[in-house]
Short mmCIF file of C-alpha atoms and ligand atoms in Angstrom, two decimals:
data_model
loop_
_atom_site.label_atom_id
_atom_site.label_comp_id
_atom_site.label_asym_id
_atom_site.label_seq_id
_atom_site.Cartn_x
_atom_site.Cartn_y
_atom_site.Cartn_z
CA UNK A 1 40.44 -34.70 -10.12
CA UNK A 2 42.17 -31.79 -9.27
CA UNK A 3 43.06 -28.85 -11.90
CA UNK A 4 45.85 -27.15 -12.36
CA UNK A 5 46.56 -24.03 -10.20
CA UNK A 6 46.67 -21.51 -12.77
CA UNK A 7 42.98 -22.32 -14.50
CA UNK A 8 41.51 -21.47 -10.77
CA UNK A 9 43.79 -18.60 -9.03
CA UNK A 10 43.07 -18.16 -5.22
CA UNK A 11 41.51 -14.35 -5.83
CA UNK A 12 37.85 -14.77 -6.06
CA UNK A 13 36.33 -14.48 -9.15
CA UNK A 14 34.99 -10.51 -9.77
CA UNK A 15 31.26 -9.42 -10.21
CA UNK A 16 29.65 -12.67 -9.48
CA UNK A 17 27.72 -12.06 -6.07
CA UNK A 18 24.90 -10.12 -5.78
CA UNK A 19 24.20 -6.89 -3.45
CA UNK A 20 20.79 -6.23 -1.21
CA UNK A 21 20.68 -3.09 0.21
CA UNK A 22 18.35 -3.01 3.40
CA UNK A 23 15.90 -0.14 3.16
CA UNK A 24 15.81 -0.38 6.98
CA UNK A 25 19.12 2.32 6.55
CA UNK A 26 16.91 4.22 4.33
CA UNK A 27 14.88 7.33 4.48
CA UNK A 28 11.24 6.47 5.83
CA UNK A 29 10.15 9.82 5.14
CA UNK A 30 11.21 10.23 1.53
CA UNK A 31 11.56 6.48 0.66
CA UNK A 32 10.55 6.87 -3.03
CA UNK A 33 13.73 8.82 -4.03
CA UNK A 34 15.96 5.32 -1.81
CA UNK A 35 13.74 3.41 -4.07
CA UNK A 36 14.53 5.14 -7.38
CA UNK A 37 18.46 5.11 -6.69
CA UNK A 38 18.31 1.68 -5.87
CA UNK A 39 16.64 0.95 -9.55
CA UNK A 40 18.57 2.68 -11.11
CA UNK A 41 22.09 1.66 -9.52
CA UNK A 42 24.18 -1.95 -9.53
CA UNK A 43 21.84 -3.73 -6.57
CA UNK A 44 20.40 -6.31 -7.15
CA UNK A 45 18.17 -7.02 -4.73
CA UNK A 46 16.37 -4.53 -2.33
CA UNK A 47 16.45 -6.11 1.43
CA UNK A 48 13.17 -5.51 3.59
CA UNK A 49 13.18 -6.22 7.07
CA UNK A 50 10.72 -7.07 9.03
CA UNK A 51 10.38 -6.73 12.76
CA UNK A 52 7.46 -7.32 15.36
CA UNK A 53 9.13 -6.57 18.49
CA UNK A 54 8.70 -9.48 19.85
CA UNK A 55 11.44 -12.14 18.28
CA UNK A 56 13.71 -9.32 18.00
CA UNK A 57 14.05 -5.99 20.19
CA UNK A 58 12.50 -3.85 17.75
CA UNK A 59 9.50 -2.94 15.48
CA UNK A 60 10.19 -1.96 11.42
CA UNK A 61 7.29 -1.67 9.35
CA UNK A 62 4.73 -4.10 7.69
CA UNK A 63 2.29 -4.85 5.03
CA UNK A 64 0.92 -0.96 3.71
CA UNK A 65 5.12 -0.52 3.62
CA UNK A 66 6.01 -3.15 1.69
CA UNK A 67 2.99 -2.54 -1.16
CA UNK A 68 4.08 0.90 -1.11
CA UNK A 69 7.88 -0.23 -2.26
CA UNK A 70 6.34 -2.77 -4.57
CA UNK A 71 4.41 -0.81 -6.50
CA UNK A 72 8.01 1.18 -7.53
CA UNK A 73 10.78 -1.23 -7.39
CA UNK A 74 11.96 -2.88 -10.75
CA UNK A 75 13.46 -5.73 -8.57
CA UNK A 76 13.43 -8.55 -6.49
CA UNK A 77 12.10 -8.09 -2.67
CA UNK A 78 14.12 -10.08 -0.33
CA UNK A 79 12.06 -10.43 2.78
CA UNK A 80 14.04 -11.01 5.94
CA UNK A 81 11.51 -11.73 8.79
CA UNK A 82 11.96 -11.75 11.96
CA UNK A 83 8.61 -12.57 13.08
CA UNK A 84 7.58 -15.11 15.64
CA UNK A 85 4.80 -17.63 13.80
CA UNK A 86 5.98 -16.59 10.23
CA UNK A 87 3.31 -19.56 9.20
CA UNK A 88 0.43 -17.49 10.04
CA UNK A 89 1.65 -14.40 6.97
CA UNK A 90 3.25 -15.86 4.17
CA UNK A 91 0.04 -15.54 1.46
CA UNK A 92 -0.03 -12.16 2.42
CA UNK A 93 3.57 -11.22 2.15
CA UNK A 94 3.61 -12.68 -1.35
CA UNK A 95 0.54 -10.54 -2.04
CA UNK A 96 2.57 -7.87 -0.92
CA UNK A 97 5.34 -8.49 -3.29
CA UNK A 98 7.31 -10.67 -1.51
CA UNK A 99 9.73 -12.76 -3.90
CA UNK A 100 12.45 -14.51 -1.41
CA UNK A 101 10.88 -15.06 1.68
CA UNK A 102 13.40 -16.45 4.93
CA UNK A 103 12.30 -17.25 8.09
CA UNK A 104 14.48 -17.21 11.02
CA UNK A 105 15.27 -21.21 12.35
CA UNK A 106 14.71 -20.36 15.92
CA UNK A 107 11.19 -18.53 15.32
CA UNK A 108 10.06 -21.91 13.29
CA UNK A 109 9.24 -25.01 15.22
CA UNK A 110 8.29 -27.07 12.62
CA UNK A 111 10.45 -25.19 9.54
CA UNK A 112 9.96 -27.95 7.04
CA UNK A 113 6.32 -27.00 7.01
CA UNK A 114 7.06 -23.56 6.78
CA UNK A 115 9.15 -23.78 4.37
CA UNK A 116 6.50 -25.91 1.99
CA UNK A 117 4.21 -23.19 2.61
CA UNK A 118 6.41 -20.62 0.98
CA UNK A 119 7.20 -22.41 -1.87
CA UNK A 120 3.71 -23.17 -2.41
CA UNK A 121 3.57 -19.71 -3.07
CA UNK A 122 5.86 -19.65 -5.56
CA UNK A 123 8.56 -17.90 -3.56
CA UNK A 124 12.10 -18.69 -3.44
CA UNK A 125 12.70 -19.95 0.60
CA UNK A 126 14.94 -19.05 3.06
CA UNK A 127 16.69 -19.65 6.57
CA UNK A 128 18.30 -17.24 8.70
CA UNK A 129 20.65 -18.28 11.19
CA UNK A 130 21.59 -15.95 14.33
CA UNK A 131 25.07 -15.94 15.45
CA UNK A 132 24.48 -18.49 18.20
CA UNK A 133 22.61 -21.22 15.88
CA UNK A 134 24.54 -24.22 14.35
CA UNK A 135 25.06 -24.57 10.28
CA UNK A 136 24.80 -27.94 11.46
CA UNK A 137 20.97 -27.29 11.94
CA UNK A 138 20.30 -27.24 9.19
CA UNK A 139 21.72 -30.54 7.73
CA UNK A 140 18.41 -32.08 7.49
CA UNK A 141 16.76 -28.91 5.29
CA UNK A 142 19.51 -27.64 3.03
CA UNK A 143 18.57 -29.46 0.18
CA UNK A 144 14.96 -27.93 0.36
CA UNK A 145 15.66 -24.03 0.77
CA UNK A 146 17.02 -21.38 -1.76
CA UNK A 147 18.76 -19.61 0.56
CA UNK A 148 21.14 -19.80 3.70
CA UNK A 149 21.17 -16.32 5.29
CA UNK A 150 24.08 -16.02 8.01
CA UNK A 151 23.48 -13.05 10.85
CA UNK A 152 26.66 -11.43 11.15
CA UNK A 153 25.21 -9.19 14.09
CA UNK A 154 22.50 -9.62 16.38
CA UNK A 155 19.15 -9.04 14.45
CA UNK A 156 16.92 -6.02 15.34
CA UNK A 157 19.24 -2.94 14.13
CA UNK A 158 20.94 -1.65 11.08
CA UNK A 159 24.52 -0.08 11.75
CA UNK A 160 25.98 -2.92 14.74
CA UNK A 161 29.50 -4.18 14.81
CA UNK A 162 30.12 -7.77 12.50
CA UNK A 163 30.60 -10.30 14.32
CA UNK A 164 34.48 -12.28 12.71
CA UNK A 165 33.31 -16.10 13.53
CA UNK A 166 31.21 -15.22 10.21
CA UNK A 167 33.63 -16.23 8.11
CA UNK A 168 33.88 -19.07 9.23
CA UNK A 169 30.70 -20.21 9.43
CA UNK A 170 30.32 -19.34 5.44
CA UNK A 171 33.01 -21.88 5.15
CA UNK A 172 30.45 -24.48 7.59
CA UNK A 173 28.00 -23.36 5.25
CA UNK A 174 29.60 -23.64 1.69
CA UNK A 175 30.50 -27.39 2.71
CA UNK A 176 27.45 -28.37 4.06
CA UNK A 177 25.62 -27.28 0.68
CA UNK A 178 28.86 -29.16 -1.28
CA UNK A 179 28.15 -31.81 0.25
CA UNK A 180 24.62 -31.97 0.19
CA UNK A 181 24.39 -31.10 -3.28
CA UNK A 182 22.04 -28.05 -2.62
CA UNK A 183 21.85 -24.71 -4.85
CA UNK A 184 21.46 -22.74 -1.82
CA UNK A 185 22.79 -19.42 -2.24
CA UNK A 186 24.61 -17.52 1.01
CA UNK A 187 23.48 -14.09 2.15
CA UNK A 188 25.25 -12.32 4.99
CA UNK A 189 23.74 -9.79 6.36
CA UNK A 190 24.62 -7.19 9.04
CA UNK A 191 27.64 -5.13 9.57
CA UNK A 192 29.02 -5.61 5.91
CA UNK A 193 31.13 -2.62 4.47
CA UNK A 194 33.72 -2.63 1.90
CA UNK A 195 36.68 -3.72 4.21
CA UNK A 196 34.87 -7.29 5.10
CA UNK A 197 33.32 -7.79 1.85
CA UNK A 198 36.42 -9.24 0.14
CA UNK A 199 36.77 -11.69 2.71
CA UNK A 200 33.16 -12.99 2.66
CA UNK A 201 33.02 -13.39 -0.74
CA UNK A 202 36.58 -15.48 -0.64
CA UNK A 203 34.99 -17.58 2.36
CA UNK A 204 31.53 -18.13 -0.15
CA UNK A 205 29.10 -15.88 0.50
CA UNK A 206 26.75 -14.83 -2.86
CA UNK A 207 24.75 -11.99 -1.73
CA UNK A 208 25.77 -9.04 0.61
CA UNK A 209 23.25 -7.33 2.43
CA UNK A 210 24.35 -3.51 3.18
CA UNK A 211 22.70 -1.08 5.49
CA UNK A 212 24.47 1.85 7.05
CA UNK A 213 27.49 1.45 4.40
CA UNK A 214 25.30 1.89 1.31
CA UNK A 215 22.62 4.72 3.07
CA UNK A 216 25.37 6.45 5.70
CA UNK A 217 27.71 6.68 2.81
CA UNK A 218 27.81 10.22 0.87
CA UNK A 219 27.51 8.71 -2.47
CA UNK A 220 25.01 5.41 -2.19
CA UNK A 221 25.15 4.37 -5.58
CA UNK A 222 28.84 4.18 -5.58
CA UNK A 223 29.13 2.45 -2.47
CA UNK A 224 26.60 -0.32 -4.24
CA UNK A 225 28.85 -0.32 -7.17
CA UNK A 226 31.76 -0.71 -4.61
CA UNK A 227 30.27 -3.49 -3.21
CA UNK A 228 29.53 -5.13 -6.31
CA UNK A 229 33.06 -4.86 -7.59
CA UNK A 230 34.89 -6.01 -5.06
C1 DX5 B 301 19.42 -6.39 11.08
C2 DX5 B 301 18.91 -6.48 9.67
C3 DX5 B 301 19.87 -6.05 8.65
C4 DX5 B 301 20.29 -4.62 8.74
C5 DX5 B 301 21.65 -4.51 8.13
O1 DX5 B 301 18.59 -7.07 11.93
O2 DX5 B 301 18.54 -7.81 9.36
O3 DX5 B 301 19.39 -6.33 7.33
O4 DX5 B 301 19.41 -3.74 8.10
O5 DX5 B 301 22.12 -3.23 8.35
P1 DX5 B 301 23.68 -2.92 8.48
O6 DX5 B 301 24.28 -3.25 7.14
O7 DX5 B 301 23.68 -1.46 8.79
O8 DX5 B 301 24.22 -3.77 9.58
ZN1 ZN B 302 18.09 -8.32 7.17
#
């Protein structure tokens, strides 16, 4: 049954997604004071990346890092690997304070599995999809994960150009978990800045990720509050 126009207007509703900033924009050298503005400002997640150099062109940080941000953030860690043979880690990233844990698709040859391994950890699960994958991949797993979470650049660096077909595959997304009945939330992550943030939310996404427009900006904590009012 459809409702009448004016109960649901077309703006998106206001203050209902949720921010991540990615400490991969942050200061390494002074990471406690990042930490301490991000507890104290409107995100509500902090982001970690993960790299090994080896699924993606580039090397982050690992393990002593992440215990070191644990031990000070009053939030949830979203881990974003992108690790080849995620399997062989997962106890240990939730003894490093992981609390969302997402594996990339195309790093996972037998992602059901992985996936039952995180959640026997009592982590919320995740899939990342680079720009090249299918939503359609992941027909046959949606119903089982806690989170979709749609590249919008090329993984391996903060600060690269979005990528535009990533609205649409939001849209692919949001009807696929419709459908499907899943509570799958949508992160987007790379590129995202207060210009393309209206328009992701509209097409469905629930969690921003924000690098180099939250830690380049002059003023973090308003840019997060930015963010989280659009
Ligand atoms: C890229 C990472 C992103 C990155 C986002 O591989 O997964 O989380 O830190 O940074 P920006 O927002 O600068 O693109
Ligand atoms: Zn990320």
């Amino acid at each position: 049954m459809s409702s009448p126009p004016f109960l649901f207007p077309l703006q998106k509703k206001s203050m209902g997604h949720l921010i991540a900033p990615s400490i991969l924009s942050g200061n390494f050298a002074n990471l406690i004071t990042d930490i301490e503005m991000l507890n104290q400002s409107e995100a509500d997640w902090f982001h970690i990346d993960v790299m090994d150099g080896v699924f993606v062109p580039n090397i982050s940080f690992g393990f002593p890092v992440m215990e070191a941000i644990n031990k000070h953030t009053l939030k949830p860690m979203d881990v974003h690997l992108m690790i080849v043979n995620p399997d062989k880690y997962i106890s240990q990233f939730k003894q490093a304070g992981a609390n969302i844990l997402t594996v990339h698709l195309e790093a996972c040859t037998h992602l059901h599995r992985t996936i039952q391994a995180i959640k026997a950890e009592e982590m919320s699960a995740g899939v990342a999809l680079n720009p090249h994958t299918a939503v359609n991949d992941l027909e046959d797993i949606i119903t089982d994960i806690d989170l979709v979470l749609i590249m919008s650049v090329n993984p391996g660096f903060g600060g690269q150009k979005f990528i535009e077909n990533t609205y649409r595959k939001i849209e692919r997304t949001r009807n696929l978990i419709e459908k499907s009945g899943s509570k799958a939330k949508i992160e987007v992550d790379g590129g995202v800045n207060i210009d393309n943030a209206p328009k992701l939310i509209e097409a469905g996404a629930d969690v921003l990720v924000a690098g180099n427009f939250v830690f380049g900006s002059d003023n973090p904590t308003q840019s997060i509050l930015d963010l989280k009012s659009v």
